[in-house]
mmCIF file of C-alpha atoms and ligand atoms in Angstrom:
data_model
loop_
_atom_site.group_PDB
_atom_site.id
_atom_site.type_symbol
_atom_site.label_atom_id
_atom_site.label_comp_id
_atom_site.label_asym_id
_atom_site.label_seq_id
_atom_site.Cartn_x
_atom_site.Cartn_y
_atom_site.Cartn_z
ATOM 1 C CA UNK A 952 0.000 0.000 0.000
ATOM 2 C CA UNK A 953 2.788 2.638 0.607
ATOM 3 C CA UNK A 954 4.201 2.066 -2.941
ATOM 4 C CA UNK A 955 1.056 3.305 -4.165
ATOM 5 C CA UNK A 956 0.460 5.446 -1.839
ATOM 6 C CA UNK A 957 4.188 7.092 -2.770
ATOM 7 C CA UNK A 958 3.346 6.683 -6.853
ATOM 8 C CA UNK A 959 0.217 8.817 -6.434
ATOM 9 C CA UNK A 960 1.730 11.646 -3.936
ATOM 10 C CA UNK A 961 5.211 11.672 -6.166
ATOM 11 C CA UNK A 962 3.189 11.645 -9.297
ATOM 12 C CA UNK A 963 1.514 14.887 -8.029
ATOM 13 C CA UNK A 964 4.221 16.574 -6.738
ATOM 14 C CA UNK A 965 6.127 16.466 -9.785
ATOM 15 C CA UNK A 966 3.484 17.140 -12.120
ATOM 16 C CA UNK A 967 2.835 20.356 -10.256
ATOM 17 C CA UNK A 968 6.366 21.316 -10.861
ATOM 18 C CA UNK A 969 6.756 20.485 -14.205
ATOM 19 C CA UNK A 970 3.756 22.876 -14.675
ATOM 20 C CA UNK A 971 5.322 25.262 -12.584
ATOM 21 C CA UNK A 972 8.434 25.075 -14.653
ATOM 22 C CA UNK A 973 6.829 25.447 -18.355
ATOM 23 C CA UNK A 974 4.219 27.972 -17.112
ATOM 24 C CA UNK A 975 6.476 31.164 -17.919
ATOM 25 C CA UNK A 976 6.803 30.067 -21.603
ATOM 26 C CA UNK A 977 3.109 31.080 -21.701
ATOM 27 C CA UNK A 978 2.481 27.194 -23.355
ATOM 28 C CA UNK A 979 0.077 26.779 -20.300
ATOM 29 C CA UNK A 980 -2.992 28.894 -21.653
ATOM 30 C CA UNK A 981 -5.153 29.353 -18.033
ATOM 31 C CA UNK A 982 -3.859 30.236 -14.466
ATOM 32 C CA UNK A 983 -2.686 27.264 -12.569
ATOM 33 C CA UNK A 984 -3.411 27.161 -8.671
ATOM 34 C CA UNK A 985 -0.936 24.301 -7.148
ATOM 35 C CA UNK A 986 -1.672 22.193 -4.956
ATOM 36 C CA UNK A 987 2.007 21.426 -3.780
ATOM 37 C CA UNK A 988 2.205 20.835 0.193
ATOM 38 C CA UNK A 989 -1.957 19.725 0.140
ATOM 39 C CA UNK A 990 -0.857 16.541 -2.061
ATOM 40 C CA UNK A 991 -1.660 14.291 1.413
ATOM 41 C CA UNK A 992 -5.353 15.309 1.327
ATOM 42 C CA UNK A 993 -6.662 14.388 -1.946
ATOM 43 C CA UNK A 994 -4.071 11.209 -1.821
ATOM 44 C CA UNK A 995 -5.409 9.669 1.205
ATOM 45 C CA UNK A 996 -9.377 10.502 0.885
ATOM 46 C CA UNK A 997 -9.153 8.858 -2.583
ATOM 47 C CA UNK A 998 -7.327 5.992 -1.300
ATOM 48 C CA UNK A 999 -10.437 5.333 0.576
ATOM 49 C CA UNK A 1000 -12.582 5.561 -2.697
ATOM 50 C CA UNK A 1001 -13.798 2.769 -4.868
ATOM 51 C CA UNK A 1002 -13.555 3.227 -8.483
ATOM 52 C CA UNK A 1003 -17.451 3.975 -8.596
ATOM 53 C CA UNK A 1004 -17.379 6.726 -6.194
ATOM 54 C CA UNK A 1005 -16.905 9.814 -7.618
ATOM 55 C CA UNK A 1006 -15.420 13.314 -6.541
ATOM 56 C CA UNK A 1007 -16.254 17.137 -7.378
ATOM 57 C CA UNK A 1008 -13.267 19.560 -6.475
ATOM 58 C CA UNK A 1009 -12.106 23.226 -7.114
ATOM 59 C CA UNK A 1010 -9.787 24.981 -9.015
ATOM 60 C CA UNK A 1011 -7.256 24.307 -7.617
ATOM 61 C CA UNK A 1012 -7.868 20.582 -8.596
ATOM 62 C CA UNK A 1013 -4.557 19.143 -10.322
ATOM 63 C CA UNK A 1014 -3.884 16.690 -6.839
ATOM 64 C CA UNK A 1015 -7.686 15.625 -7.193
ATOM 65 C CA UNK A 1016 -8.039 15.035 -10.645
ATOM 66 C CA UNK A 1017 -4.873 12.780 -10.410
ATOM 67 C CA UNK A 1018 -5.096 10.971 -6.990
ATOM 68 C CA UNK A 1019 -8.859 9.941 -8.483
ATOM 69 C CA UNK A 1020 -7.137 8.938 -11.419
ATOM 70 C CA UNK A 1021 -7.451 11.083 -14.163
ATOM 71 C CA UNK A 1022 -6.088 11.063 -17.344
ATOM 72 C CA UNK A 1023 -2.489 12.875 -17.076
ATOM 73 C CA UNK A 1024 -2.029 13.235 -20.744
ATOM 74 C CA UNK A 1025 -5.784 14.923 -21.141
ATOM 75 C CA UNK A 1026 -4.940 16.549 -18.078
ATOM 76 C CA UNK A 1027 -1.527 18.604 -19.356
ATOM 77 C CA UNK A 1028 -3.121 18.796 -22.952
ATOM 78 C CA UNK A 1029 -6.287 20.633 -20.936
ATOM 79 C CA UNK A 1030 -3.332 22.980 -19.452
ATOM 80 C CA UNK A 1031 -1.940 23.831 -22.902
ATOM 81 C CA UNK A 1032 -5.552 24.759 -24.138
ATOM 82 C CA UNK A 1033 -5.313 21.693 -26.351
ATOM 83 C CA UNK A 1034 -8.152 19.755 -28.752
ATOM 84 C CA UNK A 1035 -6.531 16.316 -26.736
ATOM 85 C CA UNK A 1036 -7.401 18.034 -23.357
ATOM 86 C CA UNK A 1037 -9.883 16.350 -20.860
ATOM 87 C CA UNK A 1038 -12.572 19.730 -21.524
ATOM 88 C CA UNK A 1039 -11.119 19.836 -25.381
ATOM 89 C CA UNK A 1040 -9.169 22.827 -24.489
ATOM 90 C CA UNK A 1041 -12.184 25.035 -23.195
ATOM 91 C CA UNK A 1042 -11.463 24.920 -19.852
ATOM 92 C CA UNK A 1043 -7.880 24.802 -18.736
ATOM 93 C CA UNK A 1044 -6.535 24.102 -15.105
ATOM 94 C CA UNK A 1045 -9.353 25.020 -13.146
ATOM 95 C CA UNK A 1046 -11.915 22.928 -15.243
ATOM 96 C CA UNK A 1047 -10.616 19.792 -14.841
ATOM 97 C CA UNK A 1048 -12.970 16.251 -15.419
ATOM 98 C CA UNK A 1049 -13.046 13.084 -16.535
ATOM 99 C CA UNK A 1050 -16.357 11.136 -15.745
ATOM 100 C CA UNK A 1051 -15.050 7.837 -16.517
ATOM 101 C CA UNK A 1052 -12.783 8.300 -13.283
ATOM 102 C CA UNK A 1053 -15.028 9.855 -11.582
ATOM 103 C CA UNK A 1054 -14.057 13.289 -11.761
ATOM 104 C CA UNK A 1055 -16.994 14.975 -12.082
ATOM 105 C CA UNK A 1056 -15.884 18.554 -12.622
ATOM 106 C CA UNK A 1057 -14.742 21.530 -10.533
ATOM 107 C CA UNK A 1058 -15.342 25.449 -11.185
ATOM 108 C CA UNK A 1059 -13.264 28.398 -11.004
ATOM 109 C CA UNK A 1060 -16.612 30.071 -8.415
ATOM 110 C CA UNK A 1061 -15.996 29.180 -5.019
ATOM 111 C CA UNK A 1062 -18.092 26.827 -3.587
ATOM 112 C CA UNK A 1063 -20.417 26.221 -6.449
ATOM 113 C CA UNK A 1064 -19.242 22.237 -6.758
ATOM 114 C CA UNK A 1065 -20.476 21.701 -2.816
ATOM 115 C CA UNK A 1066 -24.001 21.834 -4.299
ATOM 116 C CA UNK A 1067 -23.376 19.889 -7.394
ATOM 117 C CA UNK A 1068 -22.094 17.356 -5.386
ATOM 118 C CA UNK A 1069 -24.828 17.043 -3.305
ATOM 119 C CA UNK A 1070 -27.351 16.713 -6.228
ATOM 120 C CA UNK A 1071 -25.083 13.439 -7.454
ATOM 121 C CA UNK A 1072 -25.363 12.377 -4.216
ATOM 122 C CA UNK A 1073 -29.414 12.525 -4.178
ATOM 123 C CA UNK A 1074 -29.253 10.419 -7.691
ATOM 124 C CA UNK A 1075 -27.446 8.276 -6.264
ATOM 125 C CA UNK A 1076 -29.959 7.350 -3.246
ATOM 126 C CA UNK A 1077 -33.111 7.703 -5.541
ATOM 127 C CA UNK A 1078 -31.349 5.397 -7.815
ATOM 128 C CA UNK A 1079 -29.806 3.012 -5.245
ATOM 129 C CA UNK A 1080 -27.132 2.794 -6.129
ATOM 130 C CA UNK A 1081 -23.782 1.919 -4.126
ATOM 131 C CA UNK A 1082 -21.634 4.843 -5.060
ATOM 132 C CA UNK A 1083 -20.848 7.193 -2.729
ATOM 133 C CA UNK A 1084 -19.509 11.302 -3.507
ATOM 134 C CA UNK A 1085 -16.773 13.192 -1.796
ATOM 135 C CA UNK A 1086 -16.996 16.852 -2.113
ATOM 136 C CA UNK A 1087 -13.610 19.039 -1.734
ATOM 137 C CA UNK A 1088 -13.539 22.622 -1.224
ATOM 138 C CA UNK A 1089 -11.489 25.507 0.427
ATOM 139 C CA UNK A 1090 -12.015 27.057 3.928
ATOM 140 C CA UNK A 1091 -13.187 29.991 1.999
ATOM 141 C CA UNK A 1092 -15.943 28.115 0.431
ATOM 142 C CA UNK A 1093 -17.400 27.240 3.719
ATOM 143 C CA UNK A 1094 -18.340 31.285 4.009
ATOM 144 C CA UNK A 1095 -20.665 30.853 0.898
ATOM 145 C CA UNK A 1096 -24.428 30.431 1.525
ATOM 146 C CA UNK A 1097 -24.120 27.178 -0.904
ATOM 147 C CA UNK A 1098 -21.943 25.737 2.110
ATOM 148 C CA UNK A 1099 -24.770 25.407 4.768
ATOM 149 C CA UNK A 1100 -27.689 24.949 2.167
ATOM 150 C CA UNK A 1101 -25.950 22.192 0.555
ATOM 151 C CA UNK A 1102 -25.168 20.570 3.780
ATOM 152 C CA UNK A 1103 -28.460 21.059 5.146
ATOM 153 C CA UNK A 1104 -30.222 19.463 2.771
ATOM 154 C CA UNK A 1105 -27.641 16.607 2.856
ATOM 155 C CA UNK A 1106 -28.187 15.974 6.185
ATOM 156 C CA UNK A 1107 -32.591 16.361 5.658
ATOM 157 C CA UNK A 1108 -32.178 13.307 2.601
ATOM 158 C CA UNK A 1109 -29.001 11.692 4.455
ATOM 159 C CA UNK A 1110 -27.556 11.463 1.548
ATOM 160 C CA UNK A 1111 -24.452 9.165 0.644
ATOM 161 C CA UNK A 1112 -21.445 12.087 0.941
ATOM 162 C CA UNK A 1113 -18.155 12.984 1.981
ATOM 163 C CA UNK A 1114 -17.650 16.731 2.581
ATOM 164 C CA UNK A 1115 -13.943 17.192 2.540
ATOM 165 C CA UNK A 1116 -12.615 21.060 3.753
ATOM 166 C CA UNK A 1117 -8.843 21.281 2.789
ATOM 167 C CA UNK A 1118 -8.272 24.233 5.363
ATOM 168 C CA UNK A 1119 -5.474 26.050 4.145
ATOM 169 C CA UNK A 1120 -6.144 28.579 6.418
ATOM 170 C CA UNK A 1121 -6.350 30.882 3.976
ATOM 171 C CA UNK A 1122 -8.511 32.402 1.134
ATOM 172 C CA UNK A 1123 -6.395 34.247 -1.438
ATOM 173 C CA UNK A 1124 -4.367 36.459 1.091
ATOM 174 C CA UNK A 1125 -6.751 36.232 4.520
ATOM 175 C CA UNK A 1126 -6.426 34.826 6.809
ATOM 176 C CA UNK A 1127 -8.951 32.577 8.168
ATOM 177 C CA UNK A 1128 -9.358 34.466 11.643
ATOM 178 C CA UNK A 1129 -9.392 37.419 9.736
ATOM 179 C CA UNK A 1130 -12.573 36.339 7.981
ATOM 180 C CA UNK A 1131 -14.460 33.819 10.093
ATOM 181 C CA UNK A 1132 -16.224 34.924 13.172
ATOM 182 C CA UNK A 1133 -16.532 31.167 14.592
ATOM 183 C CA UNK A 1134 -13.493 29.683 12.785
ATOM 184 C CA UNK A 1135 -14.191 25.819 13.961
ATOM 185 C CA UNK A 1136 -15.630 25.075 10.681
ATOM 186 C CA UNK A 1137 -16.626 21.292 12.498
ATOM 187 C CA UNK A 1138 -18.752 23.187 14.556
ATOM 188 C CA UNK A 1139 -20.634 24.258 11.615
ATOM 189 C CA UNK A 1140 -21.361 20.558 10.083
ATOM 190 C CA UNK A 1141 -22.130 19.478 13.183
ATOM 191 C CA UNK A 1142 -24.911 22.104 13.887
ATOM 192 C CA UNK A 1143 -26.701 21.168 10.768
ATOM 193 C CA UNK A 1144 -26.922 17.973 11.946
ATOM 194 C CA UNK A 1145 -24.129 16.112 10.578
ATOM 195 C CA UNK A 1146 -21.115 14.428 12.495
ATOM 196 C CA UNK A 1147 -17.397 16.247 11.917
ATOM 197 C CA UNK A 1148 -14.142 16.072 12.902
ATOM 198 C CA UNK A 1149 -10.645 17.647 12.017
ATOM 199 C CA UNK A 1150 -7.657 15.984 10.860
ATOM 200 C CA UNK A 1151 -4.734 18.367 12.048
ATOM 201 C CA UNK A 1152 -1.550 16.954 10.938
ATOM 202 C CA UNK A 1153 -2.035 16.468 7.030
ATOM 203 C CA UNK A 1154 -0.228 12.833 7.476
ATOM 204 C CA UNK A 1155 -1.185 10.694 4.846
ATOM 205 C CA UNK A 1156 -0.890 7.426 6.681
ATOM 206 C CA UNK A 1157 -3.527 9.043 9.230
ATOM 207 C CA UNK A 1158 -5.930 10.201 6.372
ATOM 208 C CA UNK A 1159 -6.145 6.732 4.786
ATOM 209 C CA UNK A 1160 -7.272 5.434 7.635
ATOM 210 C CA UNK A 1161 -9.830 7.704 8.586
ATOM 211 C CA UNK A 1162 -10.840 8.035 5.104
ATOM 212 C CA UNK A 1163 -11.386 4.890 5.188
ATOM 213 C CA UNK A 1164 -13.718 4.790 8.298
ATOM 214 C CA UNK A 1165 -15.818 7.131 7.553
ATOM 215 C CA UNK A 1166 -16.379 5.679 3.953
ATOM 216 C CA UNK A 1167 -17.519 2.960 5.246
ATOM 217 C CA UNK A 1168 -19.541 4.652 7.422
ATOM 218 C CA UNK A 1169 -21.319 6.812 4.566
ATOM 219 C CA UNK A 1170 -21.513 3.392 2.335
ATOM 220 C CA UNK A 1171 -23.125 1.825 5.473
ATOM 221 C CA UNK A 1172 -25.824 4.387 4.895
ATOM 222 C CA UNK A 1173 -25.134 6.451 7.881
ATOM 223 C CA UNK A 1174 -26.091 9.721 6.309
ATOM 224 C CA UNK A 1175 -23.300 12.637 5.554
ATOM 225 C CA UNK A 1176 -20.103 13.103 7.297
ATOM 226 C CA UNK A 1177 -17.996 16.075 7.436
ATOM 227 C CA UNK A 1178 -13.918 16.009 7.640
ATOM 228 C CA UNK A 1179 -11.423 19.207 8.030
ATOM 229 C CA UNK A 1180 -8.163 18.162 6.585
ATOM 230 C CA UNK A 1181 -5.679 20.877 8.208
ATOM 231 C CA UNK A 1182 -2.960 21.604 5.464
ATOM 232 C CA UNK A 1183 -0.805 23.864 3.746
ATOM 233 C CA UNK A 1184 -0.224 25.638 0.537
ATOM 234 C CA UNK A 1185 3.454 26.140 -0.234
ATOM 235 C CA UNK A 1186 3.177 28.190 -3.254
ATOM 236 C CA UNK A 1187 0.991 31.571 -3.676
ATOM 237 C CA UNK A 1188 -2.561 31.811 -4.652
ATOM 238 C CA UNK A 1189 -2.477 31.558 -7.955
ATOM 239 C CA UNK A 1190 0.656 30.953 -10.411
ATOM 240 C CA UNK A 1191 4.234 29.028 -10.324
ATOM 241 C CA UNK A 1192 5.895 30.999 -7.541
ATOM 242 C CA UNK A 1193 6.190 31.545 -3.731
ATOM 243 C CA UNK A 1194 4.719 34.969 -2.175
ATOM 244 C CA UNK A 1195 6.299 35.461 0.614
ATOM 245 C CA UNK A 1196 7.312 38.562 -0.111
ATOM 246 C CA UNK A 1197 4.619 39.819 -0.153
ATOM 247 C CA UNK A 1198 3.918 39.859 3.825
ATOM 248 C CA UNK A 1199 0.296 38.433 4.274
ATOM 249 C CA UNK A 1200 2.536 34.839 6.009
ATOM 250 C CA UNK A 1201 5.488 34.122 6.753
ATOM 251 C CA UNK A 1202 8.387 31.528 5.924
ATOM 252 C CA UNK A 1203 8.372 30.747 9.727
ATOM 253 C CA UNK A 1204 4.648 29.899 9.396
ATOM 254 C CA UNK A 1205 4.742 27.445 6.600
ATOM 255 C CA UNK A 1206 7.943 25.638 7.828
ATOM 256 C CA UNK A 1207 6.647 23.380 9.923
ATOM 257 C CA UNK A 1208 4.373 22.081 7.065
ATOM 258 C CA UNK A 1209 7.600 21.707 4.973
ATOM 259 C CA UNK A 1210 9.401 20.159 7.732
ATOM 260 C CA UNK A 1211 6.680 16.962 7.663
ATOM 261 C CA UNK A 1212 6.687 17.274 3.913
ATOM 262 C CA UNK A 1213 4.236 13.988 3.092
ATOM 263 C CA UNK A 1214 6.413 13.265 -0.230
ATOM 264 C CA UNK A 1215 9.392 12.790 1.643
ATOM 265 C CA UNK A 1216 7.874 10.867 4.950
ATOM 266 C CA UNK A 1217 6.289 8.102 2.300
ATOM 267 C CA UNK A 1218 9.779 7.495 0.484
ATOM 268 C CA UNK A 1219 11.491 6.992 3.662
ATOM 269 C CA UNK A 1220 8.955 4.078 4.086
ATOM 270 C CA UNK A 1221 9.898 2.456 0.949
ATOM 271 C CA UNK A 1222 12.616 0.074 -0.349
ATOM 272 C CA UNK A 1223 15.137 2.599 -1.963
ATOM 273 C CA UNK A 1224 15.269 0.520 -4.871
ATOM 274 C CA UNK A 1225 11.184 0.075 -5.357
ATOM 275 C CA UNK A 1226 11.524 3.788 -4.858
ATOM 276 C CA UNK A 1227 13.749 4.575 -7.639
ATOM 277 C CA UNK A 1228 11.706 2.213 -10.090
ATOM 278 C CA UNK A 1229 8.229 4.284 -9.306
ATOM 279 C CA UNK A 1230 10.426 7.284 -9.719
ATOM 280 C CA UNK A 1231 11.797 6.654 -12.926
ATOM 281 C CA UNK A 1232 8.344 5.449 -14.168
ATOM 282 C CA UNK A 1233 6.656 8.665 -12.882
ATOM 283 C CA UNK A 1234 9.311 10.456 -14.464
ATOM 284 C CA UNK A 1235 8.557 8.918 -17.927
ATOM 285 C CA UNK A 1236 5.089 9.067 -17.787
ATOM 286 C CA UNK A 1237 5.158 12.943 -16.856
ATOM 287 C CA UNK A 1238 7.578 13.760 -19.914
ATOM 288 C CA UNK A 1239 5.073 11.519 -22.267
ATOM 289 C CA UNK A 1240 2.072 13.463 -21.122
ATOM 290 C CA UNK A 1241 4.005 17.004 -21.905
ATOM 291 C CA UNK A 1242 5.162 15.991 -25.450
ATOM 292 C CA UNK A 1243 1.835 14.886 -26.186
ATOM 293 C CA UNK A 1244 0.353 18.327 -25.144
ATOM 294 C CA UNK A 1245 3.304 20.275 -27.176
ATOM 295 C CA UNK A 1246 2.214 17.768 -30.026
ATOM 296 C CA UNK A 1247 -1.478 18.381 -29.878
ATOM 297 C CA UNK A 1248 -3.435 20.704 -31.850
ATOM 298 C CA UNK A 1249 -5.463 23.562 -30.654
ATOM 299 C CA UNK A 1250 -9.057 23.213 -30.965
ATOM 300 C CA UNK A 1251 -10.485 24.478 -34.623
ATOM 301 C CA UNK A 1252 -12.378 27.974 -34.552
ATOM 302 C CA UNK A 1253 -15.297 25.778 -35.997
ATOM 303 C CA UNK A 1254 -16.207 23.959 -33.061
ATOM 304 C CA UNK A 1255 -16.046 27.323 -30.605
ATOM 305 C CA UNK A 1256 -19.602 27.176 -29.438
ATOM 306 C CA UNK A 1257 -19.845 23.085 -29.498
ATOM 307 C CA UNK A 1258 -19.352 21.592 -26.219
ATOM 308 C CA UNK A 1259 -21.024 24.768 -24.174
ATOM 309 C CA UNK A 1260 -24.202 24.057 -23.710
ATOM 310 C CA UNK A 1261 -25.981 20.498 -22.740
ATOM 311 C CA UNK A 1262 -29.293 20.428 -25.257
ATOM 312 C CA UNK A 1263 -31.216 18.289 -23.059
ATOM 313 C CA UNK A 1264 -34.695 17.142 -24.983
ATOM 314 C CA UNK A 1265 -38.192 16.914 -23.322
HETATM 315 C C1 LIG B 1314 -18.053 33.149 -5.632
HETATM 316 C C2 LIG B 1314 -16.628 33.609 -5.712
HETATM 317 N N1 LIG B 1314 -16.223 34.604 -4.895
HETATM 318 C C3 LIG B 1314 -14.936 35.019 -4.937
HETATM 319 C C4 LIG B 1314 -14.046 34.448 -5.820
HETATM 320 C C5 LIG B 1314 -12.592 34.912 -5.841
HETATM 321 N N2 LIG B 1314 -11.769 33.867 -5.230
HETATM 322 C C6 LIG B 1314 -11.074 33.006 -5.999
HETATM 323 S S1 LIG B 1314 -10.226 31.894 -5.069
HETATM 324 C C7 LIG B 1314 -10.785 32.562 -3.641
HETATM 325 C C8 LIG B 1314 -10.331 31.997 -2.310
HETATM 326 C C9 LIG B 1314 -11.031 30.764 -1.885
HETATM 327 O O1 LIG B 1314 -10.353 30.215 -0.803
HETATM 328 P P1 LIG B 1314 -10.539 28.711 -0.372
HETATM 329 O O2 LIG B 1314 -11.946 28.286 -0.561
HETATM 330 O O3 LIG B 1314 -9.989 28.589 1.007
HETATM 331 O O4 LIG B 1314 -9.661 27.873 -1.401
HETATM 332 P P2 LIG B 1314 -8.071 27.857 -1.637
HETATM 333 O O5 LIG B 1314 -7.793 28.834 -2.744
HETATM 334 O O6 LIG B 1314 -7.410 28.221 -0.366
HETATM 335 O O7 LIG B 1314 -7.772 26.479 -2.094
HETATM 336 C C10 LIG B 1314 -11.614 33.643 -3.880
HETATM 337 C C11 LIG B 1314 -12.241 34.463 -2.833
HETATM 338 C C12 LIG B 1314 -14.516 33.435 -6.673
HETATM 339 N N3 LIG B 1314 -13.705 32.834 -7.569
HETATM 340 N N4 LIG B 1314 -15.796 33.009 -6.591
HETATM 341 MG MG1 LIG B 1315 -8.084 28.110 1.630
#
């Protein structure tokens, strides 16, 4: 399980940075929001997943898409506003999807997914079906109205779903004290009805195996669970670079974070010679799924307005 575990987290992490590296040569045709340092959430929450369960995330959605297992070439071809691209090239980096892996989509509007999510979820009960949905979103999206109506009426149907807050701590540049009056976000969930608890350290190891519980829980038919996953974004907002410089945080702030960097904590738990092999592999696949993107075509003018719209007939 940790060799996976590794493949998935390593995959991530360098994907991000291979981004992060071709992004100045303007070949990347959206904004890119990293996910590097928050790897560990979307890792170990999937890891509790079955294939059939699906997922609805954000913009900043490159670790979700590709710990639910995503297409990496459609997802770099997306990036380079590509025909090849998982959206055809409509969408870019924050539009991320790919049904057949359950991705079901993310948005660029805070918080709009939460509610999305919770409609697959009803489906899914009317229909009985098995599947469950895991919703991710931002500690900013919990200040959206969508946050408690969506988790209200998850909680009235007790509906099969995972909410999933990656807490950053921050939205853009604020702080989350600096915007939340009651900042235990659990708190929330749990006055709507709906159990919640935090997960501080961002371990991997640790959010596997509560993943895993309260899946099981949720597939059980328990009704909707809430889980804070306590994290850390290493890079600014939006774009390739740090911000430090700029004075909203500090270096001192996010070094713990790097100091229990998840990448490095799995590879110490592996064979060095396994860990060189998944590496190398990793490595391979990344550089494949870049020259196909640099190889792709762009979309033709002709099919601009195909695509947009769902026609959906009475
Ligand atoms: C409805 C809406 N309001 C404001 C914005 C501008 N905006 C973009 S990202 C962002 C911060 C959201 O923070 P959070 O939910 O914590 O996610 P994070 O970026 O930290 O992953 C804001 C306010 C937006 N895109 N949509
Ligand atoms: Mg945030």
């Amino acid at each position: 399980m940790h060799e996976q575990l590794y493949r998935s987290l390593y995959r991530i992490r360098r994907v991000e940075e291979h981004a992060a590296r071709a992004y100045p040569s303007d070949k990347i045709k959206s904004p890119v929001h990293l996910s590097i340092g928050q790897e560990a959430v979307s890792v170990g929450v999937c890891a509790a997943l079955e294939p059939n369960d699906v997922v609805f995330g954000t913009y900043r959605g490159h670790a979700l898409y590709l710990a639910k297992g995503g297409d990496l070439k459609q997802m770099i071809a997306e990036l380079y506003g590509k025909v090849t691209g998982c959206a055809r090239g409509k969408g870019g980096s924050m539009h991320l999807i790919d049904p057949e892996a359950g991705v079901m989509g993310a948005s660029a509007v805070v918080g709009t997914t939460i509610a999305n999510a919770v409609g697959y979820a009803y489906a899914l009960k009317l229909r009985r079906e098995p599947a469950i949905v895991a919703s991710f979103f931002g500690d900013g999206a919990t200040e959206e109205g969508v946050f408690a109506e969506s988790l209200n009426f998850a909680v009235l149907k007790q509906l099969p779903i995972l909410f999933v807050c990656e807490n950053n701590q921050y939205a853009i540049h604020t702080h989350q004290r600096q915007r939340q009056g009651r900042p235990d976000i659990c708190a929330r969930a749990r006055a709507l009805g709906m159990p919640a608890e935090c997960i501080e350290n961002n371990e991997l190891l640790n959010l596997v195996e509560r993943g895993k519980q309260v899946v099981g829980r949720i597939r059980s038919g328990l009704g909707p669970h809430f889980m804070e996953a306590m994290t850390y974004r290493w890079q600014e907002h939006v774009g390739p670079g740090a911000d430090f410089h700029l004075g909203y945080r500090t270096e001192d702030e996010a070094q713990p974070w790097k100091d229990s960097d998840q990448v490095h904590r799995l590879a110490d738990l592996i064979d060095p010679v396994r860990r060189t092999e998944i590496e190398t592999e990793v490595e391979e696949e990344i550089a494949a799924a870049f020259d196909f993107a640099e190889s792709s075509p762009f979309p033709s003018p002709a099919e601009l307005h195909e695509h947009v719209f769902q026609e959906v007939c009475a």
